Short mmCIF file of C-alpha atoms in Angstrom, two decimals:
data_model
loop_
_atom_site.label_atom_id
_atom_site.label_comp_id
_atom_site.label_asym_id
_atom_site.label_seq_id
_atom_site.Cartn_x
_atom_site.Cartn_y
_atom_site.Cartn_z
CA ARG D 1 42.95 -168.89 93.31
CA SER D 2 40.52 -166.77 91.40
CA VAL D 3 37.93 -167.70 88.81
CA GLY D 4 39.35 -167.35 85.34
CA ALA D 5 43.00 -167.89 85.92
CA PRO D 6 45.13 -168.50 82.83
CA PRO D 7 45.81 -172.07 81.97
CA LEU D 8 48.85 -173.85 83.19
CA GLN D 9 51.55 -175.17 80.85
CA GLY D 10 50.46 -178.59 79.29
CA GLU D 11 46.86 -178.43 80.33
CA SER D 12 44.05 -179.08 77.92
CA PHE D 13 40.28 -178.88 78.08
CA ALA D 14 38.60 -182.09 76.80
CA CYS D 15 35.05 -181.08 77.21
CA SER D 16 32.44 -179.63 74.88
CA ALA D 17 32.56 -175.86 74.88
CA SER D 18 28.93 -175.36 74.93
CA MET D 19 25.92 -176.44 77.20
CA PRO D 20 22.93 -177.99 75.60
CA ALA D 21 20.05 -175.48 75.01
CA LYS D 22 17.03 -176.06 77.19
CA SER D 23 13.97 -173.98 77.45
CA GLN D 24 13.37 -172.71 80.89
CA ARG D 25 16.40 -174.57 82.20
CA ALA D 26 17.57 -173.67 85.69
CA PRO D 27 20.28 -170.88 85.71
CA VAL D 28 23.05 -173.04 87.12
CA VAL D 29 26.38 -171.28 88.17
CA GLU D 30 29.20 -172.43 90.57
CA VAL D 31 30.37 -170.43 93.58
CA VAL D 32 34.08 -170.45 94.26
CA ASP D 33 35.85 -170.83 97.64
CA ASP D 34 39.38 -169.53 97.20
CA LYS D 35 40.79 -171.16 100.25
CA ALA D 36 39.47 -174.70 99.60
CA LEU D 37 39.66 -174.30 96.11
CA SER D 38 36.27 -175.70 95.54
CA TYR D 39 33.19 -174.96 93.37
CA THR D 40 29.67 -175.40 94.79
CA PRO D 41 26.78 -175.33 92.25
CA GLY D 42 23.88 -173.14 92.70
CA THR D 43 21.05 -171.10 91.01
CA LEU D 44 21.51 -167.60 89.96
CA LYS D 45 18.28 -165.73 91.18
CA ASP D 46 19.06 -162.05 90.90
CA ILE D 47 21.78 -159.54 90.38
CA ARG D 48 22.22 -156.18 92.27
CA GLN D 49 25.33 -154.07 91.06
CA SER D 50 28.39 -156.42 91.72
CA LYS D 51 26.51 -158.93 93.71
CA TYR D 52 24.78 -162.16 92.67
CA LEU D 53 21.88 -163.73 94.62
CA ILE D 54 22.63 -167.50 94.61
CA ASP D 55 20.49 -170.29 95.81
CA LEU D 56 22.99 -173.03 97.06
CA GLY D 57 20.28 -175.32 98.17
CA GLY D 58 20.29 -174.23 101.90
CA GLY D 59 18.92 -170.60 101.25
CA ASP D 60 19.83 -167.73 99.29
CA GLN D 61 23.06 -165.92 99.73
CA TRP D 62 24.54 -162.64 98.03
CA VAL D 63 28.00 -163.31 96.58
CA ASP D 64 30.58 -161.10 94.95
CA TRP D 65 30.62 -161.57 91.17
CA GLN D 66 34.19 -162.58 91.11
CA ARG D 67 33.38 -165.61 93.21
CA VAL D 68 30.77 -166.84 90.68
CA ARG D 69 31.51 -168.55 87.47
CA GLU D 70 29.33 -170.17 84.73
CA ALA D 71 28.76 -173.95 85.46
CA ALA D 72 31.39 -176.25 83.85
CA PRO D 73 30.23 -177.51 80.58
CA PRO D 74 29.55 -181.17 80.30
CA CYS D 75 32.29 -183.44 79.03
CA THR D 76 32.73 -186.93 77.91
CA GLU D 77 35.09 -189.34 79.84
CA PHE D 78 38.69 -188.41 79.50
CA ILE D 79 41.84 -189.81 81.09
CA PRO D 80 43.93 -187.20 83.09
CA GLN D 81 47.59 -187.16 82.82
CA PRO D 82 49.99 -187.39 85.93
CA ASP D 83 50.80 -183.93 87.36
CA SER D 84 47.92 -182.44 85.56
CA ILE D 85 45.05 -180.37 87.40
CA ILE D 86 41.68 -181.72 87.61
CA GLU D 87 38.49 -181.06 89.56
CA VAL D 88 37.31 -183.87 91.87
CA ARG D 89 34.01 -184.58 93.85
CA LYS D 90 35.11 -185.76 97.25
CA ALA D 91 33.38 -188.70 99.12
CA GLY D 92 30.70 -187.21 101.22
CA ALA D 93 30.49 -183.74 99.33
CA GLU D 94 29.08 -185.11 95.99
CA GLU D 95 27.72 -181.73 94.94
CA VAL D 96 30.95 -179.80 95.43
CA TRP D 97 34.15 -179.97 93.01
CA PHE D 98 37.53 -179.45 94.45
CA GLU D 99 40.79 -178.72 92.51
CA ALA D 100 43.28 -181.53 92.74
CA LYS D 101 46.58 -182.60 91.15
CA VAL D 102 46.91 -185.95 89.58
CA LYS D 103 49.43 -188.10 91.47
CA SER D 104 49.04 -191.34 89.34
CA VAL D 105 46.69 -192.99 87.09
CA LYS D 106 46.28 -196.77 86.93
CA GLY D 107 43.57 -199.34 85.70
CA GLY D 108 40.92 -196.64 85.51
CA TYR D 109 41.62 -195.33 89.00
CA THR D 110 43.14 -191.83 89.70
CA VAL D 111 44.90 -190.77 92.80
CA ALA D 112 44.24 -187.09 93.28
CA VAL D 113 46.02 -184.83 95.78
CA PHE D 114 43.78 -181.91 96.79
CA LEU D 115 45.19 -178.38 96.48
CA GLY D 116 42.99 -176.30 98.81
CA SER D 117 43.16 -175.65 102.44
CA GLY D 118 41.59 -179.05 103.36
CA GLY D 119 44.42 -181.17 101.71
CA GLY D 120 44.50 -184.77 101.72
CA GLU D 121 44.24 -187.24 98.74
CA GLU D 122 41.62 -189.79 97.44
CA ILE D 123 41.40 -192.56 94.77
CA VAL D 124 38.69 -191.63 92.39
CA GLU D 125 37.28 -192.87 89.26
CA TRP D 126 35.07 -191.39 86.33
CA PRO D 127 32.66 -189.63 86.63
CA HIS D 128 33.90 -188.22 89.73
CA PHE D 129 36.56 -185.96 88.15
CA ARG D 130 36.54 -183.60 85.27
CA PRO D 131 38.91 -181.10 83.74
CA ALA D 132 39.91 -177.86 85.68
CA TYR D 133 37.55 -175.55 84.03
CA SER D 134 38.85 -172.45 85.60
CA ARG D 135 42.31 -173.19 84.63
CA VAL D 136 41.38 -172.84 80.90
CA ALA D 137 38.48 -170.39 80.96
CA PRO D 138 39.70 -166.78 80.05
CA ALA D 139 40.06 -164.18 82.96
CA ARG D 140 37.22 -161.82 83.41
CA SER D 141 37.54 -158.19 84.09
CA ARG D 142 33.86 -157.61 84.37
CA PRO D 143 30.89 -159.47 85.55
CA PRO D 144 29.89 -162.49 83.44
CA PHE D 145 26.20 -161.95 83.82
CA VAL D 146 23.85 -158.92 83.93
CA LYS D 147 20.22 -158.26 84.83
CA GLN D 148 18.40 -156.27 82.28
CA VAL D 149 14.67 -155.18 82.44
CA PHE D 150 12.60 -154.90 79.30
CA GLN D 151 9.66 -152.64 79.63
CA LEU D 152 6.51 -153.55 77.78
CA THR D 153 4.67 -150.16 76.80
CA ASP D 154 1.48 -151.75 75.53
CA SER D 155 -0.77 -153.44 78.33
CA ARG D 156 -2.35 -155.64 75.69
CA VAL D 157 1.16 -157.16 74.84
CA HIS D 158 1.77 -157.73 78.54
CA GLU D 159 -1.40 -159.68 79.04
CA TRP D 160 -0.64 -161.69 75.89
CA PHE D 161 2.99 -162.51 77.26
CA LYS D 162 1.43 -163.51 80.48
CA ALA D 163 -1.12 -165.71 78.82
CA ASN D 164 1.34 -167.31 76.48
CA GLU D 165 4.59 -167.36 78.77
CA GLN D 166 5.52 -170.89 77.89
CA ARG D 167 5.43 -170.22 74.09
CA VAL D 168 7.57 -167.07 74.38
CA VAL D 169 10.06 -168.53 76.89
CA SER D 170 10.55 -171.71 74.69
CA ASP D 171 11.33 -169.50 71.78
CA VAL D 172 13.52 -166.75 73.21
CA VAL D 173 15.48 -168.74 75.83
CA SER D 174 16.46 -171.43 73.24
CA LYS D 175 17.68 -168.91 70.72
CA SER D 176 19.35 -166.41 72.88
CA LYS D 177 20.62 -168.69 75.65
CA VAL D 178 19.66 -166.26 78.45
CA LEU D 179 19.73 -167.92 81.94
CA ALA D 180 16.51 -166.62 83.25
CA PHE D 181 13.44 -165.12 81.62
CA GLU D 182 10.57 -163.93 83.95
CA VAL D 183 7.43 -162.08 82.87
CA ASP D 184 6.34 -159.72 85.87
CA ARG D 185 2.80 -160.60 86.65
CA ASP D 186 1.91 -157.10 87.95
CA VAL D 187 4.34 -154.56 86.26
CA HIS D 188 4.49 -154.38 82.39
CA GLN D 189 8.22 -155.69 82.21
CA ILE D 190 10.37 -158.71 81.54
CA LYS D 191 13.28 -159.57 83.74
CA LEU D 192 16.30 -161.18 81.98
CA LEU D 193 19.49 -162.78 83.56
CA GLY D 194 22.49 -163.81 81.45
CA ALA D 195 25.43 -162.70 79.31
CA GLU D 196 25.20 -159.33 77.76
CA LYS D 197 25.16 -160.76 74.20
CA ALA D 198 22.39 -163.24 75.19
CA CYS D 199 20.31 -160.58 76.80
CA ALA D 200 20.65 -158.56 73.60
CA THR D 201 19.40 -161.34 71.41
CA ALA D 202 16.65 -161.99 73.86
CA LYS D 203 15.55 -158.41 73.63
CA MET D 204 15.50 -158.49 69.96
CA LEU D 205 13.18 -161.56 69.89
CA ILE D 206 10.84 -160.18 72.83
CA GLU D 207 10.53 -157.03 70.73
CA LEU D 208 9.54 -159.07 67.57
CA HIS D 209 6.97 -161.07 69.40
CA GLY D 210 5.61 -157.69 70.87
CA LYS D 211 5.55 -156.13 67.51
CA HIS D 212 3.42 -159.01 66.08
CA VAL D 213 1.12 -159.23 68.92
CA GLY D 214 0.56 -155.48 69.51
CA ASP D 215 -0.37 -154.61 65.81
CA MET D 216 0.54 -157.19 63.14
CA ALA D 217 -0.25 -154.55 60.22
CA ARG D 218 1.59 -151.59 61.81
CA VAL D 219 5.35 -150.86 61.13
CA HIS D 220 7.27 -150.42 64.37
CA SER D 221 9.95 -147.72 64.42
CA GLU D 222 13.47 -149.02 64.56
CA ARG D 223 14.33 -149.64 68.24
CA GLU D 224 17.83 -149.57 69.78
CA GLN D 225 20.27 -151.81 68.17
CA LEU D 226 20.60 -155.02 70.11
CA SER D 227 24.31 -155.77 70.37
CA ALA D 228 26.70 -156.76 72.89
CA LYS D 229 29.94 -154.89 73.79
CA LEU D 230 33.00 -156.87 73.64
CA GLN D 231 35.11 -157.01 76.71
CA HIS D 232 38.22 -155.15 76.05
CA GLU D 233 39.53 -154.73 79.59
CA ARG D 234 40.72 -158.34 80.25
CA GLU D 235 44.30 -158.77 81.50
CA ARG D 236 46.69 -159.01 78.56
CA LEU D 237 48.82 -162.16 78.59
CA THR D 238 52.36 -161.95 77.55
CA ALA D 239 52.23 -164.72 74.88
CA SER D 240 50.57 -164.00 71.69
CA PHE D 241 47.41 -165.90 70.68
CA ARG D 242 46.77 -167.18 66.96
CA LEU D 243 43.60 -168.10 65.42
CA GLU D 244 42.80 -168.87 61.80
CA PHE D 245 39.54 -169.91 59.95
CA PRO D 246 38.44 -170.60 56.35
CA VAL D 247 36.43 -168.11 54.39
CA ASP D 248 34.51 -168.60 50.87
CA LYS D 249 36.54 -167.29 48.05
CA GLU D 250 33.71 -165.02 46.93
CA LEU D 251 33.47 -163.49 50.30
CA ILE D 252 36.99 -162.45 50.62
CA GLY D 253 36.08 -158.93 49.40
CA LEU D 254 33.69 -158.41 52.28
CA VAL D 255 36.28 -159.60 54.67
CA VAL D 256 39.00 -157.24 53.43
CA GLY D 257 36.64 -154.22 52.63
CA LYS D 258 37.38 -151.31 50.32
CA GLY D 259 41.09 -150.71 50.46
CA GLY D 260 41.34 -152.98 53.42
CA ALA D 261 38.97 -150.83 55.44
CA THR D 262 37.13 -153.73 57.14
CA VAL D 263 40.31 -155.42 58.24
CA ARG D 264 41.75 -152.17 59.56
CA SER D 265 38.58 -151.40 61.57
CA ALA D 266 38.48 -154.87 63.10
CA GLN D 267 42.11 -154.77 64.08
CA LYS D 268 41.61 -151.36 65.82
CA ALA D 269 38.28 -152.39 67.54
CA ALA D 270 39.46 -155.77 68.80
CA GLY D 271 43.05 -154.67 69.73
CA VAL D 272 44.78 -157.53 67.77
CA ASP D 273 48.28 -157.16 66.47
CA LYS D 274 47.82 -158.62 63.05
CA VAL D 275 45.17 -159.82 60.55
CA GLU D 276 46.34 -161.45 57.25
CA VAL D 277 43.83 -162.56 54.50
CA ASP D 278 45.34 -165.51 52.60
CA PRO D 279 43.66 -165.82 49.31
CA ASP D 280 45.19 -169.28 48.57
CA GLY D 281 43.40 -170.93 51.35
CA PRO D 282 41.44 -169.01 51.23
CA ARG D 283 41.59 -168.26 55.05
CA VAL D 284 41.94 -165.51 57.59
CA VAL D 285 44.72 -165.50 60.21
CA ILE D 286 44.55 -163.36 63.30
CA VAL D 287 47.37 -162.74 66.02
CA GLY D 288 46.55 -160.87 69.04
CA PRO D 289 47.59 -160.51 72.73
CA SER D 290 44.64 -162.50 74.32
CA GLN D 291 42.19 -165.07 73.27
CA GLU D 292 39.43 -162.63 73.82
CA SER D 293 41.06 -160.08 71.18
CA ILE D 294 41.39 -162.75 68.47
CA GLU D 295 37.82 -164.15 69.15
CA ALA D 296 36.47 -160.56 68.94
CA ALA D 297 38.23 -159.94 65.53
CA ARG D 298 36.81 -163.10 64.19
CA GLU D 299 33.30 -162.08 65.04
CA LEU D 300 33.93 -158.95 62.92
CA LEU D 301 35.78 -160.67 60.04
CA GLU D 302 34.13 -164.27 59.75
CA PHE D 303 31.63 -163.70 56.88
CA VAL D 304 29.47 -166.66 55.86
CA SER D 305 26.78 -167.36 53.23
CA ARG D 306 23.55 -169.28 54.12
CA ARG D 307 20.78 -170.58 51.77
CA VAL D 308 17.46 -171.11 53.77
CA PRO D 309 14.74 -173.23 51.95
CA VAL D 310 11.33 -171.60 52.13
CA GLU D 311 7.90 -172.66 50.64
CA GLN D 312 6.58 -170.61 47.73
CA GLU D 313 3.73 -169.08 49.84
CA GLN D 314 6.23 -167.84 52.51
CA ILE D 315 8.23 -165.64 50.15
CA GLY D 316 5.84 -162.71 50.00
CA TRP D 317 5.26 -162.82 53.79
CA LEU D 318 9.11 -162.76 54.42
CA ILE D 319 9.68 -159.83 51.85
CA GLY D 320 6.74 -157.75 53.12
CA LYS D 321 4.86 -154.84 51.46
CA GLY D 322 7.25 -152.96 49.48
CA GLY D 323 10.08 -154.98 51.03
CA ARG D 324 9.44 -153.63 54.50
CA THR D 325 10.08 -156.93 56.34
CA PHE D 326 13.36 -157.54 54.53
CA LYS D 327 14.51 -153.90 55.27
CA GLU D 328 13.59 -154.49 58.92
CA LEU D 329 15.43 -157.76 59.16
CA GLN D 330 18.56 -156.25 57.67
CA GLU D 331 18.40 -153.29 59.97
CA LYS D 332 17.89 -155.39 63.07
CA THR D 333 20.48 -158.08 62.36
CA GLN D 334 23.00 -156.11 60.30
CA VAL D 335 23.25 -158.91 57.72
CA THR D 336 25.19 -157.65 54.66
CA ARG D 337 23.19 -159.14 51.85
CA LEU D 338 19.68 -160.44 51.74
CA SER D 339 17.89 -161.90 48.42
CA ILE D 340 15.59 -164.50 47.33
CA ASP D 341 16.42 -167.17 44.81
CA LYS D 342 13.06 -168.02 43.50
CA ALA D 343 14.08 -170.64 41.22
CA ALA D 344 15.55 -172.62 44.06
CA GLY D 345 12.87 -171.50 46.71
CA GLN D 346 15.59 -170.06 49.01
CA VAL D 347 16.45 -167.12 50.99
CA VAL D 348 20.04 -166.26 50.68
CA LEU D 349 21.87 -164.60 53.61
CA VAL D 350 25.47 -163.09 53.49
CA GLY D 351 27.12 -161.46 56.68
CA THR D 352 29.04 -162.00 59.54
CA ARG D 353 28.34 -165.27 61.37
CA THR D 354 26.68 -163.30 64.33
CA ALA D 355 24.47 -161.39 61.91
CA VAL D 356 23.43 -164.40 59.90
CA ASP D 357 22.49 -166.42 63.09
CA SER D 358 20.43 -163.44 64.27
CA ALA D 359 18.76 -163.26 60.78
CA LEU D 360 17.85 -166.96 60.97
CA ALA D 361 16.24 -166.55 64.43
CA TYR D 362 14.37 -163.42 63.09
CA MET D 363 13.01 -165.24 60.13
CA ASP D 364 12.05 -168.36 62.11
CA THR D 365 10.16 -166.18 64.72
CA HIS D 366 8.60 -164.21 61.89
CA LEU D 367 7.28 -167.20 60.04
CA GLN D 368 5.55 -168.41 63.06
CA TYR D 369 2.88 -165.75 62.33
CA LEU D 370 2.14 -166.41 58.66
CA SER D 371 -0.58 -168.99 59.45
CA GLU D 372 -2.17 -166.65 62.01
CA PHE D 373 -2.41 -163.81 59.48
CA GLU D 374 -3.78 -166.09 56.83
CA HIS D 375 -6.53 -167.32 59.14
CA GLU D 376 -7.39 -163.60 60.19
CA ALA D 377 -7.63 -162.77 56.26
CA ARG D 378 -9.82 -165.87 55.64
CA GLU D 379 -12.24 -164.83 58.45
CA SER D 380 -12.36 -161.07 57.26
CA GLU D 381 -13.30 -162.33 53.70
CA ARG D 382 -15.81 -164.64 55.00
CA LEU D 383 -17.46 -161.81 57.12
CA ARG D 384 -17.31 -159.37 54.24
CA ARG D 385 -19.34 -162.03 51.94
CA GLU D 386 -21.83 -162.49 54.64
CA LEU D 387 -22.28 -158.67 55.01
CA ARG D 388 -22.70 -158.26 51.25
CA GLY D 389 -25.37 -160.84 51.18
CA ILE D 390 -27.34 -159.12 53.88
CA THR D 391 -27.12 -155.87 52.11
CA LEU D 392 -28.50 -157.27 48.86
CA GLN D 393 -31.53 -158.71 50.56
CA GLU D 394 -32.34 -155.38 52.09
CA ASP D 395 -32.17 -153.70 48.73
CA ASP D 396 -34.37 -156.31 47.03
CA GLU D 397 -37.12 -155.96 49.54
CA PRO D 398 -38.74 -152.50 48.46
CA ALA D 399 -38.68 -153.51 44.85
CA ALA D 400 -40.69 -156.73 45.51
CA GLN D 401 -43.35 -154.68 47.49
CA SER D 402 -43.56 -152.06 44.57
CA ALA D 403 -44.19 -155.01 42.06
CA ARG D 404 -47.05 -156.41 44.22
CA GLY D 405 -48.69 -152.96 44.53
CA LYS D 406 -48.90 -152.45 40.72
CA GLY D 407 -50.27 -155.95 40.18
CA ARG D 408 -53.35 -155.17 42.32
CA GLY D 409 -53.97 -151.72 40.66
CA GLY D 410 -54.07 -153.50 37.08
CA ARG D 411 -56.78 -155.99 38.31
CA GLY D 412 -58.95 -153.24 39.80
CA GLY D 413 -58.93 -151.37 36.54
CA GLY D 414 -60.20 -154.28 34.51
#
């Protein structure tokens, strides 16, 4: 059975959908054995075309991407149902998970019959079983992870990244969720491993760090837009999928667009069958051929508004000279509306959820440099004052000598 098979009837996934964010966490994945129906954890170390280099604990091994899945997300204790499919850790193979069918459940113990080539059954208890992650994970038509190399054009920036790698990694990894971030010690580049969207976000943040380090006063030209292409080639499922989400009444106009243009564009781009905006909810209802397509449409149509508290002294730094920083922020993140509520001391962001999240990350990183700028400005002013004092002393010296000469001449004439 391949990774990403569609869920069976009656199955449900009881775990959290996301893994906890950790700076510099090990990029854990799981390698599939289609015969044994087992999943062995490993560390993703490199990517070469359609092959992944995985450390399985006993050495590195190149594996086809179809045999690699993202590690199952953590979950709380759950009670499996008879005849449902779960994943079980066998006695003597504590690191490997095997697919099994629940035969019976009684008194906290579960009898599981293994479905793979090894067969057999065992009595297990929590936490030696979990939901069958691959049964509910969406099917993939392309590799889930990619390798991207970010070139650093300024040698000074490269040296700063090497000296401050912990700081940069902590900021970029926690916000982008890339699986690996490595600053090359010899070549001016950074290697990223992770999902395309995560790598795109990581690139944006690296660029922002480099911009501030390379020349804090210089306006960088707009770089390529950091965005992830939605996966449109997944296998279509016969049954339709439905998704709905609420929307603020004042944002309905953004969702619909002029004459319905935004809805039509999202429907075409995502390949969904129908998008309805219910003003009474208000809510948006999306119907499409796959879970991927309706999630893609949601990403294009889910507009949100966020108010971010800021200190009074931070407002000018956020706006920038002539509104330069605000303009860059809007161009980079594609947030729809951006304004300052000075009375409330808040930045108001309006846009798609993805754009607003990117804008929040951009603002947070940008504000990290305010204190450094203020320190440099104070030091510059102190040096200017000291230089002016030295200049004034030099100007006063010839005048004093002239006055002494005149005094001596006066006494001689008397």
